[in-house]
């Protein structure tokens, strides 16, 4: 018997639980090993000291208290209605899946909040990239989102302003999605007037991109053009906001509107 086996057998040996052969082997090893013999004596002293300790007496009413608690618990279990399988499933979901659902919802809300907070910064970075490309003479293409380029799709106001970054502080950028831009794509009005016509007007442009007609410098032959212009200015902001052009909040501009009738068979 080794020292490790002997030390594991100390407790059962002192309790008299070892077999006769194991006890003899342990006695033989202890007789020749002073270390195990010393540890066996220490273990025997500990067991003897524990046996001499007095057992603590339980409180007088301990048994009655335990019995009363069991009776109350049994009565509570009998009074509680038995849960249906749906209620059992609902409790299981609420204790196990609900924390994960709340965490997923919180993550989604946090993502939306962070994305919304960074959206304006991303627009600014994109405009700076477009402006740098224009200043360096590199061509700028507008992707339609499907790997191609759609020349009929109007630009967004921020990209239109970025394409005119060097002129924006001095002249406002036309809102490509405004009613004034849509007016240039409208078919000629059937008013009986000449199709080829132009006019020079003065307009006040405000910080939010809205504009109002201040003066008609050169009136067109077809007065319907002035009415269409005023309707377009009232319908939606004609220009991009001042923050995109880095221009003053309010400025007065003079621009020329030309109307030409191009026959389909000319191109």
Short mmCIF file of C-alpha atoms in Angstrom, two decimals, residues 2-251:
data_model
loop_
_atom_site.label_atom_id
_atom_site.label_comp_id
_atom_site.label_asym_id
_atom_site.label_seq_id
_atom_site.Cartn_x
_atom_site.Cartn_y
_atom_site.Cartn_z
CA UNK A 2 1.35 3.42 -0.99
CA UNK A 3 1.32 6.57 1.13
CA UNK A 4 -1.55 8.08 -0.87
CA UNK A 5 -3.67 4.95 -0.51
CA UNK A 6 -2.88 4.82 3.20
CA UNK A 7 -3.92 8.45 3.78
CA UNK A 8 -7.23 7.85 1.98
CA UNK A 9 -7.88 4.84 4.21
CA UNK A 10 -7.34 6.65 7.53
CA UNK A 11 -10.99 7.68 8.06
CA UNK A 12 -12.61 4.32 7.20
CA UNK A 13 -9.89 2.58 9.26
CA UNK A 14 -10.69 4.62 12.36
CA UNK A 15 -14.45 4.07 11.76
CA UNK A 16 -13.91 0.34 11.49
CA UNK A 17 -15.18 0.23 7.92
CA UNK A 18 -12.08 -1.31 6.29
CA UNK A 19 -11.88 -4.95 5.45
CA UNK A 20 -9.47 -7.23 7.30
CA UNK A 21 -7.03 -7.39 4.37
CA UNK A 22 -7.02 -3.56 3.92
CA UNK A 23 -6.55 -3.00 7.65
CA UNK A 24 -3.61 -5.39 7.68
CA UNK A 25 -2.04 -3.68 4.67
CA UNK A 26 -2.49 -0.27 6.28
CA UNK A 27 -0.97 -1.45 9.57
CA UNK A 28 1.97 -2.91 7.69
CA UNK A 29 2.58 0.36 5.82
CA UNK A 30 2.22 2.53 8.93
CA UNK A 31 4.73 0.30 10.72
CA UNK A 32 7.45 1.13 8.22
CA UNK A 33 6.43 4.73 7.20
CA UNK A 34 6.91 7.35 9.95
CA UNK A 35 5.15 10.10 7.96
CA UNK A 36 1.92 8.11 7.56
CA UNK A 37 2.17 6.94 11.14
CA UNK A 38 2.34 10.55 12.34
CA UNK A 39 -0.63 11.58 10.14
CA UNK A 40 -2.64 8.60 11.39
CA UNK A 41 -2.06 9.69 14.98
CA UNK A 42 -3.18 13.24 14.15
CA UNK A 43 -6.33 11.94 12.47
CA UNK A 44 -7.07 9.68 15.43
CA UNK A 45 -6.68 12.67 17.80
CA UNK A 46 -9.11 14.76 15.72
CA UNK A 47 -11.70 11.96 15.67
CA UNK A 48 -11.32 11.47 19.42
CA UNK A 49 -11.73 15.22 20.04
CA UNK A 50 -14.88 15.36 17.92
CA UNK A 51 -16.39 12.42 19.73
CA UNK A 52 -15.91 14.19 23.07
CA UNK A 53 -17.80 17.31 21.93
CA UNK A 54 -21.35 17.68 23.23
CA UNK A 55 -24.09 17.66 20.63
CA UNK A 56 -26.11 20.91 20.48
CA UNK A 57 -29.65 20.50 21.74
CA UNK A 58 -32.39 21.63 19.28
CA UNK A 59 -34.79 24.35 20.39
CA UNK A 60 -37.83 23.06 22.27
CA UNK A 61 -40.33 24.11 19.59
CA UNK A 62 -38.32 23.09 16.51
CA UNK A 63 -40.36 20.00 15.69
CA UNK A 64 -43.65 21.84 16.11
CA UNK A 65 -42.44 24.76 13.95
CA UNK A 66 -41.38 22.41 11.12
CA UNK A 67 -44.68 20.54 11.32
CA UNK A 68 -46.73 23.76 11.20
CA UNK A 69 -44.70 25.04 8.21
CA UNK A 70 -45.33 21.80 6.32
CA UNK A 71 -49.07 22.00 7.04
CA UNK A 72 -49.23 25.62 5.80
CA UNK A 73 -47.29 24.77 2.65
CA UNK A 74 -49.54 21.82 1.91
CA UNK A 75 -52.66 23.94 2.41
CA UNK A 76 -51.26 26.62 0.09
CA UNK A 77 -50.50 24.02 -2.60
CA UNK A 78 -54.03 22.61 -2.33
CA UNK A 79 -55.58 26.09 -2.53
CA UNK A 80 -53.55 27.09 -5.62
CA UNK A 81 -55.40 26.13 -8.80
CA UNK A 82 -53.65 23.79 -11.15
CA UNK A 83 -51.99 25.61 -14.06
CA UNK A 84 -53.11 24.87 -17.58
CA UNK A 85 -50.50 23.82 -20.18
CA UNK A 86 -50.77 27.28 -21.76
CA UNK A 87 -50.04 28.98 -18.43
CA UNK A 88 -47.10 26.66 -17.83
CA UNK A 89 -45.77 27.52 -21.29
CA UNK A 90 -46.32 31.25 -20.71
CA UNK A 91 -44.40 31.19 -17.44
CA UNK A 92 -41.61 29.24 -19.09
CA UNK A 93 -41.37 31.77 -21.90
CA UNK A 94 -41.47 34.76 -19.55
CA UNK A 95 -38.64 33.42 -17.40
CA UNK A 96 -36.39 32.18 -20.20
CA UNK A 97 -37.13 33.91 -23.50
CA UNK A 98 -38.36 37.30 -22.30
CA UNK A 99 -34.93 38.57 -21.15
CA UNK A 100 -33.46 37.73 -24.56
CA UNK A 101 -36.38 39.41 -26.36
CA UNK A 102 -35.97 42.58 -24.31
CA UNK A 103 -32.25 42.56 -25.02
CA UNK A 104 -32.81 42.13 -28.75
CA UNK A 105 -35.38 44.94 -28.80
CA UNK A 106 -33.07 47.24 -26.86
CA UNK A 107 -30.23 46.46 -29.30
CA UNK A 108 -32.48 47.26 -32.27
CA UNK A 109 -33.58 50.56 -30.74
CA UNK A 110 -29.98 51.44 -29.92
CA UNK A 111 -28.91 50.64 -33.49
CA UNK A 112 -31.65 52.83 -34.95
CA UNK A 113 -30.73 55.68 -32.59
CA UNK A 114 -27.02 55.46 -33.41
CA UNK A 115 -27.71 55.18 -37.14
CA UNK A 116 -30.05 58.17 -37.02
CA UNK A 117 -27.47 60.19 -35.11
CA UNK A 118 -24.72 59.39 -37.60
CA UNK A 119 -26.84 59.83 -40.74
CA UNK A 120 -26.20 63.57 -40.99
CA UNK A 121 -22.47 63.03 -40.50
CA UNK A 122 -22.46 60.39 -43.25
CA UNK A 123 -24.22 62.83 -45.61
CA UNK A 124 -21.62 65.47 -44.82
CA UNK A 125 -18.77 63.03 -45.50
CA UNK A 126 -20.35 62.00 -48.80
CA UNK A 127 -20.76 65.63 -49.84
CA UNK A 128 -17.14 66.36 -48.96
CA UNK A 129 -16.02 63.40 -51.05
CA UNK A 130 -18.09 64.60 -54.01
CA UNK A 131 -16.82 68.15 -53.61
CA UNK A 132 -13.18 66.96 -53.50
CA UNK A 133 -13.75 64.87 -56.62
CA UNK A 134 -15.20 67.86 -58.44
CA UNK A 135 -12.38 70.16 -57.36
CA UNK A 136 -9.77 67.65 -58.55
CA UNK A 137 -11.47 67.35 -61.92
CA UNK A 138 -12.57 63.74 -61.48
CA UNK A 139 -15.92 62.72 -62.98
CA UNK A 140 -18.78 62.12 -60.55
CA UNK A 141 -21.43 59.55 -61.41
CA UNK A 142 -24.72 59.02 -59.70
CA UNK A 143 -25.45 55.34 -59.08
CA UNK A 144 -29.08 54.24 -59.29
CA UNK A 145 -28.56 51.55 -56.60
CA UNK A 146 -28.72 48.61 -59.02
CA UNK A 147 -25.23 48.80 -60.44
CA UNK A 148 -26.18 51.20 -63.27
CA UNK A 149 -26.65 54.91 -63.78
CA UNK A 150 -30.06 56.47 -64.17
CA UNK A 151 -29.81 59.88 -65.84
CA UNK A 152 -33.58 60.42 -65.61
CA UNK A 153 -33.67 60.07 -61.85
CA UNK A 154 -33.34 63.44 -60.05
CA UNK A 155 -30.45 63.92 -57.70
CA UNK A 156 -30.98 64.30 -54.00
CA UNK A 157 -30.69 67.90 -52.71
CA UNK A 158 -27.47 67.23 -50.82
CA UNK A 159 -25.73 65.69 -53.82
CA UNK A 160 -26.90 68.49 -56.07
CA UNK A 161 -25.46 71.01 -53.61
CA UNK A 162 -22.20 69.06 -53.42
CA UNK A 163 -21.89 69.13 -57.21
CA UNK A 164 -22.06 72.95 -57.01
CA UNK A 165 -19.90 73.30 -53.92
CA UNK A 166 -17.75 76.10 -55.39
CA UNK A 167 -20.79 78.13 -56.53
CA UNK A 168 -23.21 77.46 -53.66
CA UNK A 169 -22.14 80.35 -51.39
CA UNK A 170 -22.83 82.83 -54.20
CA UNK A 171 -25.87 81.35 -55.94
CA UNK A 172 -28.46 78.93 -54.53
CA UNK A 173 -28.67 75.39 -55.85
CA UNK A 174 -31.92 74.36 -57.48
CA UNK A 175 -33.76 71.69 -55.52
CA UNK A 176 -33.82 68.74 -57.97
CA UNK A 177 -36.93 67.37 -56.30
CA UNK A 178 -38.81 70.63 -55.98
CA UNK A 179 -41.75 71.88 -58.01
CA UNK A 180 -39.59 74.40 -59.85
CA UNK A 181 -37.38 71.61 -61.19
CA UNK A 182 -40.49 69.61 -62.10
CA UNK A 183 -41.79 72.63 -63.97
CA UNK A 184 -38.94 72.31 -66.47
CA UNK A 185 -40.07 68.77 -67.29
CA UNK A 186 -43.76 69.71 -67.70
CA UNK A 187 -45.25 69.75 -71.22
CA UNK A 188 -46.01 73.13 -72.77
CA UNK A 189 -49.25 74.66 -71.54
CA UNK A 190 -51.96 74.73 -74.16
CA UNK A 191 -52.67 78.41 -73.80
CA UNK A 192 -52.28 79.30 -77.47
CA UNK A 193 -49.17 81.42 -76.85
CA UNK A 194 -45.78 80.90 -78.49
CA UNK A 195 -43.84 77.86 -77.33
CA UNK A 196 -40.39 79.53 -77.42
CA UNK A 197 -40.33 82.18 -74.72
CA UNK A 198 -38.15 83.42 -71.85
CA UNK A 199 -38.30 85.79 -68.90
CA UNK A 200 -35.98 87.36 -66.35
CA UNK A 201 -37.19 87.49 -62.75
CA UNK A 202 -35.89 88.49 -59.32
CA UNK A 203 -36.65 86.20 -56.38
CA UNK A 204 -35.96 86.23 -52.64
CA UNK A 205 -34.47 82.90 -51.45
CA UNK A 206 -34.75 82.07 -47.75
CA UNK A 207 -32.74 79.78 -45.50
CA UNK A 208 -35.09 76.80 -45.78
CA UNK A 209 -34.94 76.84 -49.58
CA UNK A 210 -38.31 78.49 -50.13
CA UNK A 211 -38.46 81.45 -52.49
CA UNK A 212 -40.88 84.20 -53.42
CA UNK A 213 -41.11 86.18 -56.64
CA UNK A 214 -40.05 89.77 -55.99
CA UNK A 215 -40.01 91.34 -59.47
CA UNK A 216 -40.40 90.41 -63.13
CA UNK A 217 -37.59 92.20 -64.96
CA UNK A 218 -38.49 90.99 -68.43
CA UNK A 219 -42.01 89.62 -68.80
CA UNK A 220 -42.64 86.70 -71.15
CA UNK A 221 -45.00 86.89 -74.07
CA UNK A 222 -47.01 84.07 -72.50
CA UNK A 223 -48.24 85.32 -69.09
CA UNK A 224 -48.99 81.73 -68.15
CA UNK A 225 -45.27 81.21 -67.54
CA UNK A 226 -45.33 83.73 -64.65
CA UNK A 227 -48.36 82.04 -63.14
CA UNK A 228 -46.70 78.63 -63.39
CA UNK A 229 -43.55 80.02 -61.79
CA UNK A 230 -45.43 81.52 -58.85
CA UNK A 231 -47.35 78.25 -58.34
CA UNK A 232 -44.11 76.25 -58.35
CA UNK A 233 -42.48 78.58 -55.81
CA UNK A 234 -45.46 78.23 -53.47
CA UNK A 235 -45.78 74.46 -53.86
CA UNK A 236 -42.40 73.32 -52.50
CA UNK A 237 -38.93 74.73 -51.71
CA UNK A 238 -37.38 75.73 -55.01
CA UNK A 239 -33.80 75.62 -53.73
CA UNK A 240 -31.82 73.50 -51.29
CA UNK A 241 -31.44 74.70 -47.68
CA UNK A 242 -28.80 77.32 -47.02
CA UNK A 243 -26.78 74.92 -44.85
CA UNK A 244 -26.09 72.68 -47.86
CA UNK A 245 -24.84 75.56 -49.99
CA UNK A 246 -23.09 77.38 -47.10
CA UNK A 247 -24.75 80.57 -48.30
CA UNK A 248 -26.44 83.35 -46.32
CA UNK A 249 -29.81 82.56 -44.84
CA UNK A 250 -31.59 85.07 -47.09
CA UNK A 251 -30.41 86.32 -50.47
#
